[in-house]
């Protein structure tokens, strides 16, 4: 039986699959029928994962830069060099950039390395703020740092709201589950700034003005308040802080809503009523690099809490992570101020626990994310990151020392002084936590090339060279330690992870009945300002993920068929594109693929126009991850970018 | 026609193993899914396992295979090409009739037409096929509508039918007959033939109502698809639900579209690989320079069903392109497998 | 069944000369390593070959030479990854060739008729092979009219051929460019606008049309309005191809495969393919 069961590691859905392994090569893939979430389906990336695992473009040996060129070296040499360089600078000058694609064990060890061996808390994922915001809001409210619902219960949700996420392109199988539930009678509504596929498959769709998600959701809450549709029993029994929430809502005016959202107010009212009156309801929104800002997430959470649609079967507030282990990375403490399981550095009891286990005295001052260190960054270690989405890449080029740890060749190696290859995920054991807090084990299926070590072995080597003694014999050992130190992972161990894995917190979904504490309403404000176009900057430019612009562009480029599909947009618009409406195009006297220039108060960039009726007349849309866009143009808009999916910049578009 | 005791039916596979690599249905223990794979230990084979999730076509038409490798010396301007065809002898044991029909479609496609495909020819020659009649249809089967089951009619070397405590073994070729004689199987008589047709009738009766309701279910649609008289809105409705994952083409026993790529394996070496491709992908028909004759997703959907259901395509395969296995139904994230599409089209016809 | 032995594994050919045509277009003269005298396998104009650029990939390219006289060559425009790699090759480098595949332009069947050629831009490349063949046997044909359209004078290809044909009695050359340019003394306007102006024969006539889709549809409209029968309008289709032998199905258009049933079709067939082209 050459088919071995495993987990797909492209996106946050974590579909089950079987890999065809022959002669130590992965030469095929097939979906797993009995997986509780994917149920025998895969998307275009999942169906072609064997192309990625077979690519010859892997890093084959450790490398050290000598006289400007990368030359081959042994692990010992490269690791010694790395440790030497890191020890030369002070701990607050080191930055670690972990990867949201790494397994839980690998990320835990990187976190341990940074904190206990190099005494620094400057470790992050760089796709912040996105998911961290959702976790902050949900944790503060319910004590659960993760999705409150469960993907397995989608079929039991009578009502589903899809807010600001192109889910059939980002997490196709979750989109499929929603669609299947809709076909069986569930009602699905989409609120988005663009016409997405799920919008066309929903029972109703509200195309909203950019930046207006917060006010639209707030208004839905107000409708429930005004029409006495809030679930008062639930609120009384399971929540606290409702009164301060209602106070904030009272200041919202209907006219303001109409003006700022641009939607039909009656439809929005009906939507709110449907939500309240349904037996069970879920909400899905994008969490991650294009997630919402804190206020919007708080309002979504509060709305569902007041409607009594949290903590019951078929209910939940569900942030959807696009990258496979974004949830797991956060669980493993990849943040300047977190330990595992959302335990904070400021929590002395938690710190004591770690101190005892690791035999160190941790520095409890929160660190900084490497992209916020500016010129203070003197040594930088990056793990498996797309070179195009590293925000402060200019600073990094000037840093004294850069190390890159990864499996696949990456343009980022051009800046590295040390490169350490690690085995791919099919060549070692590792667990991944998907967007619904499901921890699944991807077992080793092929032997790595003879001279390549697994990530956990490389980290152990680095620790050893730096003077620490780690005694892990396998990734399972690492998970044992994680379970010991992390209450939400206490039931997780490799031998218990069969098909479908195990959910963190020991809970399939947040259960209001079983919760130790009441759920708290999130504090929100009544500032409903939306970005305004002005005469000088009449177009609202949205940023987000584009069809086929999946994260991990670097990995896509190593495949054949996903690359071709991914290129579907990139080939047509090699310098990226800005999507504008036909009316705008006529006004500017441009046609599809004509060069245009986008001008904002901070700067400008040139790109090609894509004329589509998926955007409204005075909005335009631009995709992440096209080289020039992320690093040059948007970097000037630092504050604006923090708003994630709702990022909107008033601009002017001119023909070139 | 011969008989063999149920407890000894795997002896056929054991005998085949002496000369061939044996492929057959095996239950994957962890995922509890039936897959059609190469076996070393014949005892792993399970003739009672449900229809294999991955169509056995991958034994003849692998998902990802190398067909040649080459070395190019840029400095000295020399090139050396090395073909890499797989001509190992394979035996497919326990093939279901729908999957066999898929193999026959592939035969007519790859080996008939204008050119003979060398790669497929090498996989296919020296192959021994043992089919297994379906006593009971599986959840999504509809082979009775596409004339491809529940028992194989042609193209096999041996056909097995479970009669209770014995298997009826029909020889469909000289090779099959020779093997049966070699094993010393005893002859069957008319009563066994009758038993077989009873088994088949029982099986047919157990199909879903819609599958055997009226044979006109698919054929009326075939008419419409061939003539193109289907409202655009139907295709738009179908296209809206397509997630463009490619699964339908990958699990279909008669789909044969492939892609060719030349990954570079070293500074002066490269391979030529064939991989499964799907017409549901947007990039499938896109030409260099950007022109794409089948850009909208509904065009791709209508192309696929034209390929599977129209008369003109049937001429290529000498039968309808669909074999009624139903795999596309369970693997489609958008719920637009062939049976559903046929239902939508029929609904439109009846309006 | 075909007698070719290079349908799956390419045979090796050496580049003997590279000529620059118009911008982004080059002609590569090839000599076949494994064949006597470096001569190509037997082919007819209108067919195509699959050309492998080692280390990059394979692409389909139509055969422009006429079988009788020309040295074997391929004229290729640089447009994608593989063609870009091809353009960086030098004389003496090797390429792989599979084919020729496809049906060719009709030749015997059109003897004795008037022949009209209408080409837009690089659509001229495949038609040239037919024109040259006809020219070499021009006493077996009636009037021969050639209409070539390009965006600018610099984008007219095969200038040396055009000059030769202009001076050939019996050949009526009509060149046009999209917009007027100083120094251009030919016609201006899209090529289909010329058709009604010049006195083209309608009876006993075949028309070969090749060019981008918009031009193609406009020309067809003019020709059919003038009275030329649909089955006498001939064109060649282009599609994304991978195998060239009718197996990978990338080139499918409705019920037909461009690599085996085409690439040459007449308009009557094109209309019934079952898909828009």
Short mmCIF file of N, CA and C in Angstrom, two decimals, chain A residues 32-177:
data_model
loop_
_atom_site.label_atom_id
_atom_site.label_comp_id
_atom_site.label_asym_id
_atom_site.label_seq_id
_atom_site.Cartn_x
_atom_site.Cartn_y
_atom_site.Cartn_z
N UNK A 32 -8.84 12.26 0.88
CA UNK A 32 -9.23 11.28 1.89
C UNK A 32 -10.74 11.39 2.09
N UNK A 33 -11.45 10.29 1.87
CA UNK A 33 -12.91 10.37 1.92
C UNK A 33 -13.45 10.54 3.32
N UNK A 34 -12.76 9.97 4.30
CA UNK A 34 -13.33 9.96 5.65
C UNK A 34 -12.82 11.08 6.53
N UNK A 35 -12.23 12.09 5.94
CA UNK A 35 -11.78 13.22 6.75
C UNK A 35 -12.98 14.04 7.17
N UNK A 36 -13.09 14.42 8.44
CA UNK A 36 -14.31 15.10 8.90
C UNK A 36 -14.58 16.45 8.26
N UNK A 37 -13.56 17.11 7.74
CA UNK A 37 -13.81 18.41 7.11
C UNK A 37 -13.78 18.31 5.60
N UNK A 38 -12.75 17.70 5.05
CA UNK A 38 -12.64 17.73 3.58
C UNK A 38 -13.48 16.67 2.90
N UNK A 39 -13.79 15.58 3.60
CA UNK A 39 -14.72 14.57 3.08
C UNK A 39 -14.46 14.19 1.64
N UNK A 40 -13.22 13.97 1.27
CA UNK A 40 -12.96 13.49 -0.07
C UNK A 40 -12.81 14.56 -1.14
N UNK A 41 -12.63 15.83 -0.75
CA UNK A 41 -12.46 16.89 -1.74
C UNK A 41 -11.10 17.54 -1.56
N UNK A 42 -10.58 18.10 -2.65
CA UNK A 42 -9.36 18.88 -2.59
C UNK A 42 -9.49 20.02 -3.57
N UNK A 43 -8.65 21.03 -3.43
CA UNK A 43 -8.70 22.12 -4.39
C UNK A 43 -7.52 21.99 -5.36
N UNK A 44 -7.40 22.94 -6.26
CA UNK A 44 -6.37 22.83 -7.29
C UNK A 44 -4.97 22.73 -6.68
N UNK A 45 -4.76 23.37 -5.53
CA UNK A 45 -3.43 23.27 -4.93
C UNK A 45 -3.23 21.91 -4.31
N UNK A 46 -4.27 21.44 -3.61
CA UNK A 46 -4.18 20.13 -2.97
C UNK A 46 -4.00 19.01 -3.98
N UNK A 47 -4.62 19.11 -5.13
CA UNK A 47 -4.53 18.06 -6.13
C UNK A 47 -3.16 18.01 -6.79
N UNK A 48 -2.40 19.07 -6.66
CA UNK A 48 -1.10 19.09 -7.34
C UNK A 48 0.05 19.22 -6.37
N UNK A 49 -0.16 18.78 -5.13
CA UNK A 49 0.90 18.94 -4.13
C UNK A 49 2.12 18.08 -4.48
N UNK A 50 1.89 17.01 -5.25
CA UNK A 50 3.04 16.17 -5.61
C UNK A 50 4.02 16.93 -6.50
N UNK A 51 3.52 17.91 -7.23
CA UNK A 51 4.43 18.68 -8.08
C UNK A 51 5.38 19.49 -7.21
N UNK A 52 4.83 20.03 -6.10
CA UNK A 52 5.69 20.81 -5.22
C UNK A 52 6.69 19.92 -4.53
N UNK A 53 6.22 18.79 -4.02
CA UNK A 53 7.12 17.93 -3.26
C UNK A 53 8.18 17.30 -4.14
N UNK A 54 7.98 17.32 -5.46
CA UNK A 54 8.92 16.72 -6.37
C UNK A 54 9.87 17.72 -6.99
N UNK A 55 9.71 18.99 -6.65
CA UNK A 55 10.48 19.97 -7.39
C UNK A 55 11.97 19.79 -7.15
N UNK A 56 12.78 19.95 -8.20
CA UNK A 56 14.23 19.89 -7.99
C UNK A 56 14.78 21.17 -7.36
N UNK A 57 13.92 22.19 -7.20
CA UNK A 57 14.44 23.46 -6.70
C UNK A 57 14.44 23.54 -5.18
N UNK A 58 15.10 22.57 -4.57
CA UNK A 58 15.20 22.62 -3.12
C UNK A 58 16.60 23.07 -2.76
N UNK A 59 16.75 23.50 -1.51
CA UNK A 59 18.09 23.85 -1.04
C UNK A 59 18.75 22.53 -0.66
N UNK A 60 19.90 22.25 -1.25
CA UNK A 60 20.48 20.92 -1.09
C UNK A 60 21.60 20.83 -0.07
N UNK A 61 22.12 21.98 0.34
CA UNK A 61 23.22 21.92 1.30
C UNK A 61 23.27 23.24 2.07
N UNK A 62 23.80 23.21 3.30
CA UNK A 62 23.97 24.48 4.01
C UNK A 62 24.92 25.39 3.23
N UNK A 63 24.71 26.68 3.36
CA UNK A 63 25.54 27.63 2.60
C UNK A 63 26.02 28.75 3.51
N UNK A 64 27.21 29.23 3.24
CA UNK A 64 27.73 30.40 3.95
C UNK A 64 28.22 31.39 2.90
N UNK A 65 27.99 32.65 3.16
CA UNK A 65 28.43 33.65 2.18
C UNK A 65 29.89 34.01 2.46
N UNK A 66 30.73 33.75 1.47
CA UNK A 66 32.15 34.11 1.61
C UNK A 66 32.52 34.96 0.40
N UNK A 67 33.07 36.13 0.67
CA UNK A 67 33.45 37.04 -0.41
C UNK A 67 32.28 37.30 -1.34
N UNK A 68 31.15 37.53 -0.74
CA UNK A 68 30.00 37.91 -1.56
C UNK A 68 29.27 36.76 -2.22
N UNK A 69 29.79 35.55 -2.19
CA UNK A 69 29.10 34.44 -2.85
C UNK A 69 28.73 33.37 -1.82
N UNK A 70 27.63 32.68 -2.09
CA UNK A 70 27.23 31.60 -1.19
C UNK A 70 28.00 30.34 -1.56
N UNK A 71 28.72 29.78 -0.59
CA UNK A 71 29.45 28.55 -0.88
C UNK A 71 28.95 27.43 0.02
N UNK A 72 29.13 26.20 -0.45
CA UNK A 72 28.65 25.06 0.32
C UNK A 72 29.41 24.92 1.63
N UNK A 73 28.72 24.43 2.64
CA UNK A 73 29.37 24.23 3.94
C UNK A 73 28.68 23.05 4.61
N UNK A 74 29.20 22.63 5.74
CA UNK A 74 28.53 21.56 6.48
C UNK A 74 27.59 22.22 7.49
N UNK A 75 26.68 21.42 8.05
CA UNK A 75 25.78 21.97 9.06
C UNK A 75 26.58 22.53 10.23
N UNK A 76 27.61 21.81 10.63
CA UNK A 76 28.42 22.28 11.76
C UNK A 76 28.99 23.65 11.50
N UNK A 77 29.58 23.81 10.33
CA UNK A 77 30.19 25.11 10.00
C UNK A 77 29.14 26.20 9.97
N UNK A 78 28.04 25.92 9.26
CA UNK A 78 27.03 26.96 9.09
C UNK A 78 26.41 27.33 10.43
N UNK A 79 26.12 26.31 11.24
CA UNK A 79 25.48 26.58 12.53
C UNK A 79 26.44 27.34 13.45
N UNK A 80 27.70 26.95 13.46
CA UNK A 80 28.68 27.67 14.29
C UNK A 80 28.74 29.13 13.89
N UNK A 81 28.79 29.35 12.59
CA UNK A 81 28.87 30.72 12.08
C UNK A 81 27.64 31.51 12.53
N UNK A 82 26.48 30.89 12.42
CA UNK A 82 25.23 31.55 12.81
C UNK A 82 25.26 31.93 14.28
N UNK A 83 25.64 30.97 15.12
CA UNK A 83 25.64 31.22 16.57
C UNK A 83 26.65 32.31 16.91
N UNK A 84 27.79 32.23 16.28
CA UNK A 84 28.84 33.23 16.52
C UNK A 84 28.31 34.63 16.23
N UNK A 85 27.63 34.76 15.09
CA UNK A 85 27.14 36.08 14.70
C UNK A 85 26.03 36.57 15.62
N UNK A 86 25.19 35.64 16.06
CA UNK A 86 24.08 36.07 16.92
C UNK A 86 24.61 36.47 18.29
N UNK A 87 25.64 35.80 18.75
CA UNK A 87 26.17 36.12 20.07
C UNK A 87 26.92 37.45 20.06
N UNK A 88 27.30 37.90 18.86
CA UNK A 88 28.08 39.15 18.79
C UNK A 88 27.22 40.37 19.09
N UNK A 89 25.91 40.26 18.82
CA UNK A 89 25.04 41.41 19.07
C UNK A 89 24.27 41.19 20.36
N UNK A 90 23.66 42.28 20.84
CA UNK A 90 22.90 42.11 22.08
C UNK A 90 21.51 41.57 21.77
N UNK A 91 20.87 40.88 22.72
CA UNK A 91 19.60 40.21 22.44
C UNK A 91 18.54 41.12 21.83
N UNK A 92 18.51 42.40 22.22
CA UNK A 92 17.45 43.22 21.66
C UNK A 92 17.77 43.71 20.25
N UNK A 93 18.89 43.25 19.71
CA UNK A 93 19.19 43.61 18.33
C UNK A 93 18.94 42.44 17.37
N UNK A 94 18.47 41.33 17.93
CA UNK A 94 18.19 40.16 17.09
C UNK A 94 16.71 40.12 16.77
N UNK A 95 16.38 39.70 15.57
CA UNK A 95 14.98 39.53 15.21
C UNK A 95 14.76 38.15 14.60
N UNK A 96 13.70 37.48 15.01
CA UNK A 96 13.36 36.17 14.43
C UNK A 96 12.05 36.29 13.68
N UNK A 97 12.05 35.83 12.45
CA UNK A 97 10.82 35.84 11.67
C UNK A 97 10.41 34.40 11.44
N UNK A 98 9.40 33.95 12.17
CA UNK A 98 8.96 32.56 12.02
C UNK A 98 8.01 32.45 10.85
N UNK A 99 7.74 31.23 10.45
CA UNK A 99 6.88 31.03 9.29
C UNK A 99 5.55 30.45 9.72
N UNK A 100 4.45 31.00 9.21
CA UNK A 100 3.15 30.42 9.54
C UNK A 100 2.92 29.09 8.82
N UNK A 101 3.91 28.62 8.06
CA UNK A 101 3.77 27.33 7.41
C UNK A 101 4.49 26.23 8.20
N UNK A 102 5.35 26.64 9.14
CA UNK A 102 6.09 25.61 9.86
C UNK A 102 5.16 24.84 10.78
N UNK A 103 5.58 23.62 11.13
CA UNK A 103 4.75 22.82 12.01
C UNK A 103 4.80 23.39 13.43
N UNK A 104 3.90 22.91 14.27
CA UNK A 104 3.86 23.38 15.66
C UNK A 104 5.17 23.09 16.37
N UNK A 105 5.70 21.89 16.18
CA UNK A 105 6.93 21.53 16.86
C UNK A 105 8.07 22.44 16.45
N UNK A 106 8.17 22.70 15.13
CA UNK A 106 9.25 23.56 14.65
C UNK A 106 9.11 24.96 15.21
N UNK A 107 7.90 25.49 15.20
CA UNK A 107 7.73 26.86 15.69
C UNK A 107 7.97 26.94 17.18
N UNK A 108 7.57 25.90 17.90
CA UNK A 108 7.81 25.91 19.36
C UNK A 108 9.30 25.95 19.63
N UNK A 109 10.05 25.15 18.88
CA UNK A 109 11.49 25.12 19.12
C UNK A 109 12.14 26.44 18.72
N UNK A 110 11.64 27.07 17.67
CA UNK A 110 12.21 28.36 17.29
C UNK A 110 11.95 29.37 18.39
N UNK A 111 10.74 29.31 18.92
CA UNK A 111 10.37 30.21 20.00
C UNK A 111 11.26 29.96 21.22
N UNK A 112 11.47 28.69 21.53
CA UNK A 112 12.33 28.36 22.66
C UNK A 112 13.76 28.84 22.40
N UNK A 113 14.21 28.66 21.17
CA UNK A 113 15.55 29.09 20.80
C UNK A 113 15.70 30.59 21.02
N UNK A 114 14.74 31.34 20.50
CA UNK A 114 14.83 32.79 20.61
C UNK A 114 14.81 33.23 22.07
N UNK A 115 13.89 32.68 22.82
CA UNK A 115 13.68 33.17 24.18
C UNK A 115 14.68 32.63 25.18
N UNK A 116 14.89 31.29 25.14
CA UNK A 116 15.72 30.74 26.21
C UNK A 116 17.19 30.68 25.87
N UNK A 117 17.53 30.65 24.59
CA UNK A 117 18.93 30.53 24.22
C UNK A 117 19.53 31.89 23.86
N UNK A 118 18.77 32.68 23.11
CA UNK A 118 19.30 33.98 22.69
C UNK A 118 18.69 35.14 23.45
N UNK A 119 17.86 34.82 24.46
CA UNK A 119 17.33 35.85 25.37
C UNK A 119 16.60 36.98 24.70
N UNK A 120 15.97 36.72 23.57
CA UNK A 120 15.25 37.81 22.93
C UNK A 120 13.79 37.46 22.76
N UNK A 121 12.95 38.46 22.85
CA UNK A 121 11.53 38.26 22.60
C UNK A 121 11.12 38.89 21.27
N UNK A 122 12.11 39.18 20.43
CA UNK A 122 11.80 39.78 19.13
C UNK A 122 11.49 38.68 18.13
N UNK A 123 10.32 38.10 18.27
CA UNK A 123 9.96 37.02 17.36
C UNK A 123 8.53 37.24 16.89
N UNK A 124 8.29 37.10 15.61
CA UNK A 124 6.93 37.31 15.11
C UNK A 124 6.74 36.62 13.77
N UNK A 125 5.51 36.74 13.26
CA UNK A 125 5.16 36.10 12.00
C UNK A 125 5.11 37.06 10.83
N UNK A 126 4.99 38.30 11.09
CA UNK A 126 4.92 39.31 10.06
C UNK A 126 3.65 39.27 9.23
N UNK A 127 2.72 38.35 9.48
CA UNK A 127 1.44 38.51 8.80
C UNK A 127 0.47 39.14 9.78
N UNK A 128 1.03 39.67 10.86
CA UNK A 128 0.20 40.44 11.78
C UNK A 128 -0.25 41.68 11.06
N UNK A 129 -1.25 42.38 11.45
CA UNK A 129 -1.93 42.12 12.69
C UNK A 129 -3.01 41.05 12.58
N UNK A 130 -3.63 40.98 11.46
CA UNK A 130 -4.65 40.00 11.14
C UNK A 130 -5.12 39.07 12.23
N UNK A 131 -4.56 37.87 12.22
CA UNK A 131 -5.13 36.83 13.07
C UNK A 131 -4.96 37.15 14.55
N UNK A 132 -3.90 37.84 14.88
CA UNK A 132 -3.68 38.14 16.29
C UNK A 132 -4.84 38.95 16.84
N UNK A 133 -5.35 39.83 16.01
CA UNK A 133 -6.48 40.66 16.44
C UNK A 133 -7.67 39.78 16.77
N UNK A 134 -8.00 38.85 15.87
CA UNK A 134 -9.13 37.95 16.15
C UNK A 134 -8.90 37.21 17.44
N UNK A 135 -7.69 36.69 17.61
CA UNK A 135 -7.41 35.91 18.81
C UNK A 135 -7.52 36.77 20.06
N UNK A 136 -7.03 38.00 19.98
CA UNK A 136 -7.14 38.89 21.15
C UNK A 136 -8.59 39.09 21.54
N UNK A 137 -9.40 39.42 20.55
CA UNK A 137 -10.81 39.71 20.83
C UNK A 137 -11.50 38.46 21.38
N UNK A 138 -11.30 37.33 20.72
CA UNK A 138 -12.02 36.12 21.13
C UNK A 138 -11.52 35.60 22.48
N UNK A 139 -10.23 35.76 22.70
CA UNK A 139 -9.67 35.27 23.96
C UNK A 139 -10.15 36.12 25.12
N UNK A 140 -10.10 37.42 24.89
CA UNK A 140 -10.54 38.33 25.96
C UNK A 140 -12.02 38.10 26.26
N UNK A 141 -12.76 37.82 25.21
CA UNK A 141 -14.19 37.63 25.42
C UNK A 141 -14.55 36.29 26.02
N UNK A 142 -13.96 35.22 25.51
CA UNK A 142 -14.42 33.89 25.93
C UNK A 142 -13.34 33.04 26.56
N UNK A 143 -12.10 33.49 26.51
CA UNK A 143 -11.05 32.63 27.04
C UNK A 143 -10.53 31.65 26.01
N UNK A 144 -11.14 31.64 24.82
CA UNK A 144 -10.68 30.72 23.78
C UNK A 144 -9.97 31.52 22.69
N UNK A 145 -8.72 31.23 22.51
CA UNK A 145 -7.98 31.96 21.48
C UNK A 145 -8.02 31.19 20.17
N UNK A 146 -9.14 31.31 19.50
CA UNK A 146 -9.28 30.57 18.25
C UNK A 146 -10.73 30.56 17.82
N UNK A 147 -11.00 29.87 16.72
CA UNK A 147 -12.36 29.84 16.20
C UNK A 147 -13.33 29.33 17.25
N UNK A 148 -14.45 30.00 17.39
CA UNK A 148 -15.42 29.58 18.40
C UNK A 148 -16.34 28.48 17.89
N UNK A 149 -16.49 28.39 16.59
CA UNK A 149 -17.37 27.36 16.05
C UNK A 149 -16.55 26.18 15.58
N UNK A 150 -17.16 25.34 14.77
CA UNK A 150 -16.46 24.18 14.24
C UNK A 150 -16.88 23.97 12.79
N UNK A 151 -15.91 23.64 11.94
CA UNK A 151 -16.24 23.46 10.53
C UNK A 151 -17.15 22.24 10.33
N UNK A 152 -17.04 21.28 11.23
CA UNK A 152 -17.89 20.09 11.08
C UNK A 152 -19.35 20.41 11.29
N UNK A 153 -19.62 21.54 11.97
CA UNK A 153 -21.02 21.88 12.25
C UNK A 153 -21.63 22.81 11.21
N UNK A 154 -20.91 23.06 10.14
CA UNK A 154 -21.44 23.96 9.12
C UNK A 154 -22.78 23.45 8.63
N UNK A 155 -22.90 22.13 8.51
CA UNK A 155 -24.17 21.61 8.00
C UNK A 155 -25.30 21.84 9.00
N UNK A 156 -24.94 22.16 10.24
CA UNK A 156 -26.00 22.38 11.23
C UNK A 156 -26.23 23.86 11.51
N UNK A 157 -25.65 24.71 10.68
CA UNK A 157 -25.88 26.15 10.85
C UNK A 157 -27.02 26.54 9.93
N UNK A 158 -28.06 27.13 10.51
CA UNK A 158 -29.20 27.53 9.68
C UNK A 158 -28.91 28.79 8.89
N UNK A 159 -28.01 29.60 9.40
CA UNK A 159 -27.77 30.90 8.82
C UNK A 159 -26.27 31.15 8.83
N UNK A 160 -25.74 31.60 7.69
CA UNK A 160 -24.30 31.86 7.66
C UNK A 160 -24.00 33.19 7.01
N UNK A 161 -23.13 33.93 7.63
CA UNK A 161 -22.73 35.23 7.10
C UNK A 161 -21.28 35.12 6.67
N UNK A 162 -20.99 35.52 5.44
CA UNK A 162 -19.62 35.50 4.93
C UNK A 162 -19.21 36.95 4.74
N UNK A 163 -18.29 37.42 5.56
CA UNK A 163 -17.97 38.85 5.55
C UNK A 163 -16.55 39.08 5.06
N UNK A 164 -16.42 39.75 3.96
CA UNK A 164 -15.11 40.20 3.50
C UNK A 164 -14.10 39.10 3.24
N UNK A 165 -14.53 37.97 2.71
CA UNK A 165 -13.56 36.92 2.40
C UNK A 165 -13.99 36.21 1.13
N UNK A 166 -13.06 36.08 0.19
CA UNK A 166 -13.35 35.37 -1.06
C UNK A 166 -13.08 33.91 -0.79
N UNK A 167 -13.99 33.29 -0.06
CA UNK A 167 -13.67 32.01 0.56
C UNK A 167 -13.49 30.87 -0.42
N UNK A 168 -14.17 30.90 -1.57
CA UNK A 168 -14.00 29.77 -2.48
C UNK A 168 -12.65 29.81 -3.19
N UNK A 169 -11.96 30.95 -3.07
CA UNK A 169 -10.62 30.99 -3.66
C UNK A 169 -9.56 30.83 -2.58
N UNK A 170 -9.85 31.31 -1.38
CA UNK A 170 -8.84 31.28 -0.33
C UNK A 170 -8.82 29.93 0.37
N UNK A 171 -9.97 29.46 0.81
CA UNK A 171 -10.09 28.14 1.43
C UNK A 171 -11.21 27.40 0.69
N UNK A 172 -10.93 26.91 -0.50
CA UNK A 172 -12.01 26.38 -1.34
C UNK A 172 -12.88 25.33 -0.67
N UNK A 173 -12.30 24.48 0.17
CA UNK A 173 -13.14 23.40 0.69
C UNK A 173 -14.10 23.93 1.75
N UNK A 174 -13.68 24.95 2.49
CA UNK A 174 -14.63 25.54 3.43
C UNK A 174 -15.75 26.22 2.64
N UNK A 175 -15.37 26.90 1.57
CA UNK A 175 -16.39 27.50 0.70
C UNK A 175 -17.34 26.44 0.19
N UNK A 176 -16.78 25.27 -0.13
CA UNK A 176 -17.60 24.18 -0.63
C UNK A 176 -18.57 23.69 0.44
N UNK A 177 -18.09 23.60 1.68
CA UNK A 177 -18.98 23.16 2.77
C UNK A 177 -20.13 24.13 2.94
#
